[in-house]
Amino acid sequence: MNGISTIDLDRIDLDQINLDQVAADLSSGSWAVCKNFLSLAECEGLVTDIENLRHAQHMHRAGVGSADRYQQNTLVRSDAIFWLEEAALTTAQHIAWDRLQTLRTTLNRHLYLGLRDLEAHLTHYAPNGHYSKHVDNFQGKSSRILSCIVYLNLDWNPGDGGELRLFAPDDEEKLIAEVAPRAGTLACFLSRDIPHEVTTTAKDRFSLTGWFR
Ligand code: OGA
Ligand code: MN
């Protein structure tokens, strides 16, 4: 831990989060939302981390594609990211990382997804940012199984934009859910099945984004 987070975090009581329901929803529809995955104080700790990382110029423009086809393309996505390293997590990052591991073991128990490794980054979209419609594991060409996004926006209001829109696995024009990026909310979905997009932001939007392989 590098001690970036100094506030005293009041931890969520794990018993109050219904991860069994997340498993049931994933199983029936390939997506799930859980509104109190992190407490507001836990979100605040991560936002402080992001602010410190921005000041230190450690948040970097994200790219699209992988390996030889990697490119930075503001037409597709406009976020800045910081990849977490398990050996160098702050207190706030550690809590979120552990909570995602609890989700992992719960889902493995219910759904036999065989989730093993977690990769995750902190994410910032500036005002007027977006992420065009895409699939995280296009045609099964990457090993990503489950996509997870935890939102950190303490004062998000309707009209602020930056909603996550999910589309049907068999019809990418059919909207099936719109998720407000409110602090504490977890959205997760099967990386191969669900086309999704981030609508244009009207103000700064913070999140922690992770994938299980
Ligand atoms: C992504 C993504 C959605 C969001 O990073 O691949 O789709 O709500 N993010 O931030
Ligand atoms: Mn995505």
JSON list of C-alpha atoms and ligand atoms in Angstrom, two decimals:
[
{"chain": "A", "resi": 1, "resn": "MET", "atom": "CA", "xyz": [0.00, 0.00, 0.00]},
{"chain": "A", "resi": 2, "resn": "ASN", "atom": "CA", "xyz": [1.35, 3.44, -0.84]},
{"chain": "A", "resi": 3, "resn": "GLY", "atom": "CA", "xyz": [-0.81, 5.35, 1.61]},
{"chain": "A", "resi": 4, "resn": "ILE", "atom": "CA", "xyz": [-2.50, 7.69, -0.89]},
{"chain": "A", "resi": 5, "resn": "SER", "atom": "CA", "xyz": [-5.87, 7.18, 0.79]},
{"chain": "A", "resi": 6, "resn": "THR", "atom": "CA", "xyz": [-5.93, 8.71, 4.24]},
{"chain": "A", "resi": 7, "resn": "ILE", "atom": "CA", "xyz": [-9.61, 9.01, 5.07]},
{"chain": "A", "resi": 8, "resn": "ASP", "atom": "CA", "xyz": [-11.08, 6.59, 7.53]},
{"chain": "A", "resi": 9, "resn": "LEU", "atom": "CA", "xyz": [-13.22, 4.27, 5.43]},
{"chain": "A", "resi": 10, "resn": "ASP", "atom": "CA", "xyz": [-16.44, 2.97, 6.87]},
{"chain": "A", "resi": 11, "resn": "ARG", "atom": "CA", "xyz": [-16.75, -0.49, 5.41]},
{"chain": "A", "resi": 12, "resn": "ILE", "atom": "CA", "xyz": [-19.86, -2.01, 3.94]},
{"chain": "A", "resi": 13, "resn": "ASP", "atom": "CA", "xyz": [-21.32, -4.97, 5.79]},
{"chain": "A", "resi": 14, "resn": "LEU", "atom": "CA", "xyz": [-20.86, -7.77, 3.25]},
{"chain": "A", "resi": 15, "resn": "ASP", "atom": "CA", "xyz": [-24.04, -9.45, 4.46]},
{"chain": "A", "resi": 16, "resn": "GLN", "atom": "CA", "xyz": [-26.03, -6.49, 3.14]},
{"chain": "A", "resi": 17, "resn": "ILE", "atom": "CA", "xyz": [-24.90, -6.94, -0.46]},
{"chain": "A", "resi": 18, "resn": "ASN", "atom": "CA", "xyz": [-26.89, -9.51, -2.33]},
{"chain": "A", "resi": 19, "resn": "LEU", "atom": "CA", "xyz": [-24.28, -11.17, -4.52]},
{"chain": "A", "resi": 20, "resn": "ASP", "atom": "CA", "xyz": [-26.49, -14.26, -4.83]},
{"chain": "A", "resi": 21, "resn": "GLN", "atom": "CA", "xyz": [-28.98, -12.04, -6.69]},
{"chain": "A", "resi": 22, "resn": "VAL", "atom": "CA", "xyz": [-26.16, -10.83, -8.97]},
{"chain": "A", "resi": 23, "resn": "ALA", "atom": "CA", "xyz": [-25.42, -14.48, -9.80]},
{"chain": "A", "resi": 24, "resn": "ALA", "atom": "CA", "xyz": [-29.10, -15.20, -10.49]},
{"chain": "A", "resi": 25, "resn": "ASP", "atom": "CA", "xyz": [-29.47, -12.14, -12.76]},
{"chain": "A", "resi": 26, "resn": "LEU", "atom": "CA", "xyz": [-26.28, -12.95, -14.68]},
{"chain": "A", "resi": 27, "resn": "SER", "atom": "CA", "xyz": [-27.50, -16.47, -15.19]},
{"chain": "A", "resi": 28, "resn": "SER", "atom": "CA", "xyz": [-30.90, -15.43, -16.55]},
{"chain": "A", "resi": 29, "resn": "GLY", "atom": "CA", "xyz": [-29.95, -12.36, -18.62]},
{"chain": "A", "resi": 30, "resn": "SER", "atom": "CA", "xyz": [-26.13, -12.09, -18.91]},
{"chain": "A", "resi": 31, "resn": "TRP", "atom": "CA", "xyz": [-26.10, -8.83, -16.90]},
{"chain": "A", "resi": 32, "resn": "ALA", "atom": "CA", "xyz": [-26.69, -7.60, -13.35]},
{"chain": "A", "resi": 33, "resn": "VAL", "atom": "CA", "xyz": [-26.66, -4.42, -11.29]},
{"chain": "A", "resi": 34, "resn": "CYS", "atom": "CA", "xyz": [-25.99, -4.14, -7.55]},
{"chain": "A", "resi": 35, "resn": "LYS", "atom": "CA", "xyz": [-26.61, -0.69, -6.05]},
{"chain": "A", "resi": 36, "resn": "ASN", "atom": "CA", "xyz": [-24.57, -0.79, -2.83]},
{"chain": "A", "resi": 37, "resn": "PHE", "atom": "CA", "xyz": [-21.49, -2.74, -3.89]},
{"chain": "A", "resi": 38, "resn": "LEU", "atom": "CA", "xyz": [-19.25, -0.07, -2.32]},
{"chain": "A", "resi": 39, "resn": "SER", "atom": "CA", "xyz": [-20.17, 2.39, 0.45]},
{"chain": "A", "resi": 40, "resn": "LEU", "atom": "CA", "xyz": [-20.05, 6.12, -0.26]},
{"chain": "A", "resi": 41, "resn": "ALA", "atom": "CA", "xyz": [-16.93, 6.45, 1.92]},
{"chain": "A", "resi": 42, "resn": "GLU", "atom": "CA", "xyz": [-15.27, 3.62, -0.03]},
{"chain": "A", "resi": 43, "resn": "CYS", "atom": "CA", "xyz": [-16.12, 5.45, -3.28]},
{"chain": "A", "resi": 44, "resn": "GLU", "atom": "CA", "xyz": [-14.75, 8.69, -1.87]},
{"chain": "A", "resi": 45, "resn": "GLY", "atom": "CA", "xyz": [-11.45, 6.98, -1.13]},
{"chain": "A", "resi": 46, "resn": "LEU", "atom": "CA", "xyz": [-11.13, 5.85, -4.75]},
{"chain": "A", "resi": 47, "resn": "VAL", "atom": "CA", "xyz": [-12.06, 9.31, -6.08]},
{"chain": "A", "resi": 48, "resn": "THR", "atom": "CA", "xyz": [-9.29, 10.78, -3.89]},
{"chain": "A", "resi": 49, "resn": "ASP", "atom": "CA", "xyz": [-6.89, 8.27, -5.43]},
{"chain": "A", "resi": 50, "resn": "ILE", "atom": "CA", "xyz": [-7.96, 9.29, -8.94]},
{"chain": "A", "resi": 51, "resn": "GLU", "atom": "CA", "xyz": [-7.55, 12.99, -8.10]},
{"chain": "A", "resi": 52, "resn": "ASN", "atom": "CA", "xyz": [-4.04, 12.32, -6.78]},
{"chain": "A", "resi": 53, "resn": "LEU", "atom": "CA", "xyz": [-3.18, 10.24, -9.85]},
{"chain": "A", "resi": 54, "resn": "ARG", "atom": "CA", "xyz": [-4.42, 13.02, -12.14]},
{"chain": "A", "resi": 55, "resn": "HIS", "atom": "CA", "xyz": [-2.29, 15.59, -10.33]},
{"chain": "A", "resi": 56, "resn": "ALA", "atom": "CA", "xyz": [0.75, 13.33, -10.66]},
{"chain": "A", "resi": 57, "resn": "GLN", "atom": "CA", "xyz": [-0.11, 12.84, -14.36]},
{"chain": "A", "resi": 58, "resn": "HIS", "atom": "CA", "xyz": [-0.42, 9.08, -13.88]},
{"chain": "A", "resi": 59, "resn": "MET", "atom": "CA", "xyz": [-3.78, 8.77, -15.62]},
{"chain": "A", "resi": 60, "resn": "HIS", "atom": "CA", "xyz": [-3.20, 7.93, -19.29]},
{"chain": "A", "resi": 61, "resn": "ARG", "atom": "CA", "xyz": [-5.37, 8.07, -22.36]},
{"chain": "A", "resi": 62, "resn": "ALA", "atom": "CA", "xyz": [-6.94, 4.67, -23.00]},
{"chain": "A", "resi": 63, "resn": "GLY", "atom": "CA", "xyz": [-6.63, 2.87, -26.34]},
{"chain": "A", "resi": 64, "resn": "VAL", "atom": "CA", "xyz": [-8.79, 0.45, -28.30]},
{"chain": "A", "resi": 65, "resn": "GLY", "atom": "CA", "xyz": [-7.85, -2.91, -29.78]},
{"chain": "A", "resi": 66, "resn": "SER", "atom": "CA", "xyz": [-4.95, -4.97, -28.57]},
{"chain": "A", "resi": 67, "resn": "ALA", "atom": "CA", "xyz": [-1.34, -5.75, -29.39]},
{"chain": "A", "resi": 68, "resn": "ASP", "atom": "CA", "xyz": [-0.53, -4.83, -33.01]},
{"chain": "A", "resi": 69, "resn": "ARG", "atom": "CA", "xyz": [-3.89, -3.20, -33.61]},
{"chain": "A", "resi": 70, "resn": "TYR", "atom": "CA", "xyz": [-3.71, -0.97, -30.55]},
{"chain": "A", "resi": 71, "resn": "GLN", "atom": "CA", "xyz": [-4.61, 2.63, -31.22]},
{"chain": "A", "resi": 72, "resn": "GLN", "atom": "CA", "xyz": [-5.78, 5.72, -29.38]},
{"chain": "A", "resi": 73, "resn": "ASN", "atom": "CA", "xyz": [-9.00, 6.88, -30.93]},
{"chain": "A", "resi": 74, "resn": "THR", "atom": "CA", "xyz": [-11.01, 9.71, -29.36]},
{"chain": "A", "resi": 75, "resn": "LEU", "atom": "CA", "xyz": [-13.89, 8.97, -31.73]},
{"chain": "A", "resi": 76, "resn": "VAL", "atom": "CA", "xyz": [-14.41, 5.62, -29.99]},
{"chain": "A", "resi": 77, "resn": "ARG", "atom": "CA", "xyz": [-13.47, 6.33, -26.38]},
{"chain": "A", "resi": 78, "resn": "SER", "atom": "CA", "xyz": [-12.19, 9.33, -24.49]},
{"chain": "A", "resi": 79, "resn": "ASP", "atom": "CA", "xyz": [-11.34, 8.07, -21.01]},
{"chain": "A", "resi": 80, "resn": "ALA", "atom": "CA", "xyz": [-8.07, 8.23, -19.07]},
{"chain": "A", "resi": 81, "resn": "ILE", "atom": "CA", "xyz": [-7.06, 5.20, -17.02]},
{"chain": "A", "resi": 82, "resn": "PHE", "atom": "CA", "xyz": [-4.68, 3.91, -14.38]},
{"chain": "A", "resi": 83, "resn": "TRP", "atom": "CA", "xyz": [-4.08, 0.14, -14.24]},
{"chain": "A", "resi": 84, "resn": "LEU", "atom": "CA", "xyz": [-4.08, -1.25, -10.70]},
{"chain": "A", "resi": 85, "resn": "GLU", "atom": "CA", "xyz": [-1.25, -3.45, -9.53]},
{"chain": "A", "resi": 86, "resn": "GLU", "atom": "CA", "xyz": [-2.19, -5.94, -6.87]},
{"chain": "A", "resi": 87, "resn": "ALA", "atom": "CA", "xyz": [1.14, -5.47, -5.06]},
{"chain": "A", "resi": 88, "resn": "ALA", "atom": "CA", "xyz": [0.72, -1.68, -4.85]},
{"chain": "A", "resi": 89, "resn": "LEU", "atom": "CA", "xyz": [-2.90, -1.05, -3.90]},
{"chain": "A", "resi": 90, "resn": "THR", "atom": "CA", "xyz": [-3.94, 1.86, -1.67]},
{"chain": "A", "resi": 91, "resn": "THR", "atom": "CA", "xyz": [-6.30, 1.17, 1.24]},
{"chain": "A", "resi": 92, "resn": "ALA", "atom": "CA", "xyz": [-9.32, 2.19, -0.85]},
{"chain": "A", "resi": 93, "resn": "GLN", "atom": "CA", "xyz": [-8.19, 0.10, -3.83]},
{"chain": "A", "resi": 94, "resn": "HIS", "atom": "CA", "xyz": [-7.58, -2.88, -1.59]},
{"chain": "A", "resi": 95, "resn": "ILE", "atom": "CA", "xyz": [-11.14, -2.81, -0.27]},
{"chain": "A", "resi": 96, "resn": "ALA", "atom": "CA", "xyz": [-12.57, -2.64, -3.80]},
{"chain": "A", "resi": 97, "resn": "TRP", "atom": "CA", "xyz": [-10.21, -5.37, -5.03]},
{"chain": "A", "resi": 98, "resn": "ASP", "atom": "CA", "xyz": [-11.22, -7.67, -2.15]},
{"chain": "A", "resi": 99, "resn": "ARG", "atom": "CA", "xyz": [-14.91, -6.97, -2.75]},
{"chain": "A", "resi": 100, "resn": "LEU", "atom": "CA", "xyz": [-14.47, -7.97, -6.41]},
{"chain": "A", "resi": 101, "resn": "GLN", "atom": "CA", "xyz": [-12.73, -11.17, -5.27]},
{"chain": "A", "resi": 102, "resn": "THR", "atom": "CA", "xyz": [-15.74, -11.93, -3.07]},
{"chain": "A", "resi": 103, "resn": "LEU", "atom": "CA", "xyz": [-17.93, -11.43, -6.15]},
{"chain": "A", "resi": 104, "resn": "ARG", "atom": "CA", "xyz": [-15.63, -13.78, -8.08]},
{"chain": "A", "resi": 105, "resn": "THR", "atom": "CA", "xyz": [-15.87, -16.63, -5.57]},
{"chain": "A", "resi": 106, "resn": "THR", "atom": "CA", "xyz": [-19.64, -16.19, -5.23]},
{"chain": "A", "resi": 107, "resn": "LEU", "atom": "CA", "xyz": [-20.14, -16.33, -9.01]},
{"chain": "A", "resi": 108, "resn": "ASN", "atom": "CA", "xyz": [-17.84, -19.32, -9.36]},
{"chain": "A", "resi": 109, "resn": "ARG", "atom": "CA", "xyz": [-19.83, -21.13, -6.68]},
{"chain": "A", "resi": 110, "resn": "HIS", "atom": "CA", "xyz": [-23.21, -20.44, -8.33]},
{"chain": "A", "resi": 111, "resn": "LEU", "atom": "CA", "xyz": [-22.39, -20.36, -12.04]},
{"chain": "A", "resi": 112, "resn": "TYR", "atom": "CA", "xyz": [-19.20, -22.39, -12.50]},
{"chain": "A", "resi": 113, "resn": "LEU", "atom": "CA", "xyz": [-17.75, -19.58, -14.59]},
{"chain": "A", "resi": 114, "resn": "GLY", "atom": "CA", "xyz": [-14.21, -20.54, -13.59]},
{"chain": "A", "resi": 115, "resn": "LEU", "atom": "CA", "xyz": [-13.23, -16.89, -13.04]},
{"chain": "A", "resi": 116, "resn": "ARG", "atom": "CA", "xyz": [-9.54, -16.69, -12.05]},
{"chain": "A", "resi": 117, "resn": "ASP", "atom": "CA", "xyz": [-7.64, -13.47, -12.71]},
{"chain": "A", "resi": 118, "resn": "LEU", "atom": "CA", "xyz": [-8.72, -9.88, -12.25]},
{"chain": "A", "resi": 119, "resn": "GLU", "atom": "CA", "xyz": [-7.40, -6.94, -14.26]},
{"chain": "A", "resi": 120, "resn": "ALA", "atom": "CA", "xyz": [-8.73, -3.51, -13.30]},
{"chain": "A", "resi": 121, "resn": "HIS", "atom": "CA", "xyz": [-8.18, 0.18, -13.86]},
{"chain": "A", "resi": 122, "resn": "LEU", "atom": "CA", "xyz": [-9.40, 3.43, -12.37]},
{"chain": "A", "resi": 123, "resn": "THR", "atom": "CA", "xyz": [-11.19, 5.47, -14.99]},
{"chain": "A", "resi": 124, "resn": "HIS", "atom": "CA", "xyz": [-11.93, 9.14, -15.62]},
{"chain": "A", "resi": 125, "resn": "TYR", "atom": "CA", "xyz": [-14.09, 10.59, -18.36]},
{"chain": "A", "resi": 126, "resn": "ALA", "atom": "CA", "xyz": [-13.87, 14.39, -18.65]},
{"chain": "A", "resi": 127, "resn": "PRO", "atom": "CA", "xyz": [-17.01, 16.37, -19.62]},
{"chain": "A", "resi": 128, "resn": "ASN", "atom": "CA", "xyz": [-18.10, 15.60, -23.19]},
{"chain": "A", "resi": 129, "resn": "GLY", "atom": "CA", "xyz": [-16.51, 12.14, -23.01]},
{"chain": "A", "resi": 130, "resn": "HIS", "atom": "CA", "xyz": [-18.08, 8.90, -24.19]},
{"chain": "A", "resi": 131, "resn": "TYR", "atom": "CA", "xyz": [-17.38, 5.30, -25.24]},
{"chain": "A", "resi": 132, "resn": "SER", "atom": "CA", "xyz": [-19.06, 4.11, -28.44]},
{"chain": "A", "resi": 133, "resn": "LYS", "atom": "CA", "xyz": [-20.93, 0.82, -28.63]},
{"chain": "A", "resi": 134, "resn": "HIS", "atom": "CA", "xyz": [-18.62, -2.19, -28.40]},
{"chain": "A", "resi": 135, "resn": "VAL", "atom": "CA", "xyz": [-18.23, -5.70, -27.01]},
{"chain": "A", "resi": 136, "resn": "ASP", "atom": "CA", "xyz": [-15.41, -6.31, -24.47]},
{"chain": "A", "resi": 137, "resn": "ASN", "atom": "CA", "xyz": [-14.62, -9.77, -25.82]},
{"chain": "A", "resi": 138, "resn": "PHE", "atom": "CA", "xyz": [-15.44, -9.51, -29.52]},
{"chain": "A", "resi": 139, "resn": "GLN", "atom": "CA", "xyz": [-16.22, -12.93, -31.04]},
{"chain": "A", "resi": 140, "resn": "GLY", "atom": "CA", "xyz": [-14.55, -14.59, -28.07]},
{"chain": "A", "resi": 141, "resn": "LYS", "atom": "CA", "xyz": [-11.12, -13.42, -29.20]},
{"chain": "A", "resi": 142, "resn": "SER", "atom": "CA", "xyz": [-9.90, -12.37, -25.75]},
{"chain": "A", "resi": 143, "resn": "SER", "atom": "CA", "xyz": [-10.02, -14.28, -22.49]},
{"chain": "A", "resi": 144, "resn": "ARG", "atom": "CA", "xyz": [-12.28, -11.77, -20.73]},
{"chain": "A", "resi": 145, "resn": "ILE", "atom": "CA", "xyz": [-15.30, -13.56, -19.25]},
{"chain": "A", "resi": 146, "resn": "LEU", "atom": "CA", "xyz": [-16.98, -11.01, -16.99]},
{"chain": "A", "resi": 147, "resn": "SER", "atom": "CA", "xyz": [-16.88, -7.20, -17.23]},
{"chain": "A", "resi": 148, "resn": "CYS", "atom": "CA", "xyz": [-17.44, -5.22, -14.00]},
{"chain": "A", "resi": 149, "resn": "ILE", "atom": "CA", "xyz": [-17.77, -1.48, -13.55]},
{"chain": "A", "resi": 150, "resn": "VAL", "atom": "CA", "xyz": [-18.12, 0.17, -10.14]},
{"chain": "A", "resi": 151, "resn": "TYR", "atom": "CA", "xyz": [-19.26, 3.80, -10.31]},
{"chain": "A", "resi": 152, "resn": "LEU", "atom": "CA", "xyz": [-17.83, 6.44, -7.98]},
{"chain": "A", "resi": 153, "resn": "ASN", "atom": "CA", "xyz": [-19.87, 9.57, -8.73]},
{"chain": "A", "resi": 154, "resn": "LEU", "atom": "CA", "xyz": [-21.13, 10.97, -5.44]},
{"chain": "A", "resi": 155, "resn": "ASP", "atom": "CA", "xyz": [-23.19, 13.78, -6.94]},
{"chain": "A", "resi": 156, "resn": "TRP", "atom": "CA", "xyz": [-24.56, 12.25, -10.13]},
{"chain": "A", "resi": 157, "resn": "ASN", "atom": "CA", "xyz": [-27.97, 13.65, -11.16]},
{"chain": "A", "resi": 158, "resn": "PRO", "atom": "CA", "xyz": [-30.27, 12.94, -14.11]},
{"chain": "A", "resi": 159, "resn": "GLY", "atom": "CA", "xyz": [-28.99, 15.03, -17.02]},
{"chain": "A", "resi": 160, "resn": "ASP", "atom": "CA", "xyz": [-25.34, 14.56, -16.09]},
{"chain": "A", "resi": 161, "resn": "GLY", "atom": "CA", "xyz": [-24.99, 11.93, -18.83]},
{"chain": "A", "resi": 162, "resn": "GLY", "atom": "CA", "xyz": [-22.44, 9.13, -18.75]},
{"chain": "A", "resi": 163, "resn": "GLU", "atom": "CA", "xyz": [-25.06, 6.40, -18.44]},
{"chain": "A", "resi": 164, "resn": "LEU", "atom": "CA", "xyz": [-24.03, 2.84, -19.28]},
{"chain": "A", "resi": 165, "resn": "ARG", "atom": "CA", "xyz": [-26.36, 1.42, -21.93]},
{"chain": "A", "resi": 166, "resn": "LEU", "atom": "CA", "xyz": [-26.60, -2.33, -22.38]},
{"chain": "A", "resi": 167, "resn": "PHE", "atom": "CA", "xyz": [-27.95, -3.97, -25.53]},
{"chain": "A", "resi": 168, "resn": "ALA", "atom": "CA", "xyz": [-29.36, -7.42, -26.21]},
{"chain": "A", "resi": 169, "resn": "PRO", "atom": "CA", "xyz": [-26.89, -10.26, -26.88]},
{"chain": "A", "resi": 170, "resn": "ASP", "atom": "CA", "xyz": [-28.74, -11.20, -30.08]},
{"chain": "A", "resi": 171, "resn": "ASP", "atom": "CA", "xyz": [-29.71, -7.70, -31.24]},
{"chain": "A", "resi": 172, "resn": "GLU", "atom": "CA", "xyz": [-27.25, -4.86, -30.72]},
{"chain": "A", "resi": 173, "resn": "GLU", "atom": "CA", "xyz": [-29.93, -2.28, -31.56]},
{"chain": "A", "resi": 174, "resn": "LYS", "atom": "CA", "xyz": [-32.21, -3.41, -28.74]},
{"chain": "A", "resi": 175, "resn": "LEU", "atom": "CA", "xyz": [-31.62, -1.43, -25.53]},
{"chain": "A", "resi": 176, "resn": "ILE", "atom": "CA", "xyz": [-32.11, -3.64, -22.47]},
{"chain": "A", "resi": 177, "resn": "ALA", "atom": "CA", "xyz": [-30.86, -1.45, -19.62]},
{"chain": "A", "resi": 178, "resn": "GLU", "atom": "CA", "xyz": [-29.56, 2.01, -18.83]},
{"chain": "A", "resi": 179, "resn": "VAL", "atom": "CA", "xyz": [-27.46, 2.28, -15.68]},
{"chain": "A", "resi": 180, "resn": "ALA", "atom": "CA", "xyz": [-26.88, 5.60, -13.88]},
{"chain": "A", "resi": 181, "resn": "PRO", "atom": "CA", "xyz": [-23.19, 5.86, -12.87]},
{"chain": "A", "resi": 182, "resn": "ARG", "atom": "CA", "xyz": [-24.06, 6.62, -9.23]},
{"chain": "A", "resi": 183, "resn": "ALA", "atom": "CA", "xyz": [-21.53, 6.05, -6.44]},
{"chain": "A", "resi": 184, "resn": "GLY", "atom": "CA", "xyz": [-21.57, 2.49, -5.14]},
{"chain": "A", "resi": 185, "resn": "THR", "atom": "CA", "xyz": [-23.39, 0.90, -8.09]},
{"chain": "A", "resi": 186, "resn": "LEU", "atom": "CA", "xyz": [-21.83, -2.18, -9.69]},
{"chain": "A", "resi": 187, "resn": "ALA", "atom": "CA", "xyz": [-22.79, -3.13, -13.25]},
{"chain": "A", "resi": 188, "resn": "CYS", "atom": "CA", "xyz": [-21.52, -6.45, -14.57]},
{"chain": "A", "resi": 189, "resn": "PHE", "atom": "CA", "xyz": [-22.15, -8.53, -17.68]},
{"chain": "A", "resi": 190, "resn": "LEU", "atom": "CA", "xyz": [-20.72, -11.40, -19.68]},
{"chain": "A", "resi": 191, "resn": "SER", "atom": "CA", "xyz": [-17.93, -9.84, -21.76]},
{"chain": "A", "resi": 192, "resn": "ARG", "atom": "CA", "xyz": [-18.77, -11.83, -24.90]},
{"chain": "A", "resi": 193, "resn": "ASP", "atom": "CA", "xyz": [-22.53, -11.33, -24.87]},
{"chain": "A", "resi": 194, "resn": "ILE", "atom": "CA", "xyz": [-23.42, -7.74, -24.15]},
{"chain": "A", "resi": 195, "resn": "PRO", "atom": "CA", "xyz": [-22.84, -4.81, -26.54]},
{"chain": "A", "resi": 196, "resn": "HIS", "atom": "CA", "xyz": [-22.67, -1.60, -24.50]},
{"chain": "A", "resi": 197, "resn": "GLU", "atom": "CA", "xyz": [-21.82, 2.09, -24.66]},
{"chain": "A", "resi": 198, "resn": "VAL", "atom": "CA", "xyz": [-21.25, 5.11, -22.41]},
{"chain": "A", "resi": 199, "resn": "THR", "atom": "CA", "xyz": [-23.42, 8.10, -23.30]},
{"chain": "A", "resi": 200, "resn": "THR", "atom": "CA", "xyz": [-21.85, 11.57, -23.52]},
{"chain": "A", "resi": 201, "resn": "THR", "atom": "CA", "xyz": [-20.84, 12.97, -20.14]},
{"chain": "A", "resi": 202, "resn": "ALA", "atom": "CA", "xyz": [-21.84, 16.44, -19.01]},
{"chain": "A", "resi": 203, "resn": "LYS", "atom": "CA", "xyz": [-19.31, 16.42, -16.17]},
{"chain": "A", "resi": 204, "resn": "ASP", "atom": "CA", "xyz": [-16.41, 14.41, -14.76]},
{"chain": "A", "resi": 205, "resn": "ARG", "atom": "CA", "xyz": [-17.24, 10.71, -14.42]},
{"chain": "A", "resi": 206, "resn": "PHE", "atom": "CA", "xyz": [-15.22, 8.32, -12.25]},
{"chain": "A", "resi": 207, "resn": "SER", "atom": "CA", "xyz": [-15.28, 4.54, -12.05]},
{"chain": "A", "resi": 208, "resn": "LEU", "atom": "CA", "xyz": [-13.30, 1.40, -11.40]},
{"chain": "A", "resi": 209, "resn": "THR", "atom": "CA", "xyz": [-13.44, -0.99, -14.33]},
{"chain": "A", "resi": 210, "resn": "GLY", "atom": "CA", "xyz": [-12.40, -4.62, -14.12]},
{"chain": "A", "resi": 211, "resn": "TRP", "atom": "CA", "xyz": [-12.48, -7.87, -16.05]},
{"chain": "A", "resi": 212, "resn": "PHE", "atom": "CA", "xyz": [-12.27, -11.43, -14.82]},
{"chain": "A", "resi": 213, "resn": "ARG", "atom": "CA", "xyz": [-10.54, -13.99, -17.00]},
{"chain": "B", "resi": 1, "resn": "OGA", "atom": "C1", "xyz": [-15.15, -0.29, -20.90]},
{"chain": "B", "resi": 1, "resn": "OGA", "atom": "C2", "xyz": [-16.57, 0.12, -20.74]},
{"chain": "B", "resi": 1, "resn": "OGA", "atom": "C3", "xyz": [-18.31, 1.16, -19.42]},
{"chain": "B", "resi": 1, "resn": "OGA", "atom": "C4", "xyz": [-18.52, 2.17, -18.33]},
{"chain": "B", "resi": 1, "resn": "OGA", "atom": "O1", "xyz": [-14.27, 0.31, -20.23]},
{"chain": "B", "resi": 1, "resn": "OGA", "atom": "O2", "xyz": [-14.89, -1.22, -21.69]},
{"chain": "B", "resi": 1, "resn": "OGA", "atom": "O3", "xyz": [-17.36, -0.30, -21.52]},
{"chain": "B", "resi": 1, "resn": "OGA", "atom": "O4", "xyz": [-19.67, 2.33, -17.89]},
{"chain": "B", "resi": 1, "resn": "OGA", "atom": "N1", "xyz": [-16.94, 0.92, -19.70]},
{"chain": "B", "resi": 1, "resn": "OGA", "atom": "O5", "xyz": [-17.57, 2.82, -17.92]},
{"chain": "B", "resi": 2, "resn": "MN", "atom": "MN", "xyz": [-16.63, -2.10, -22.46]}
]
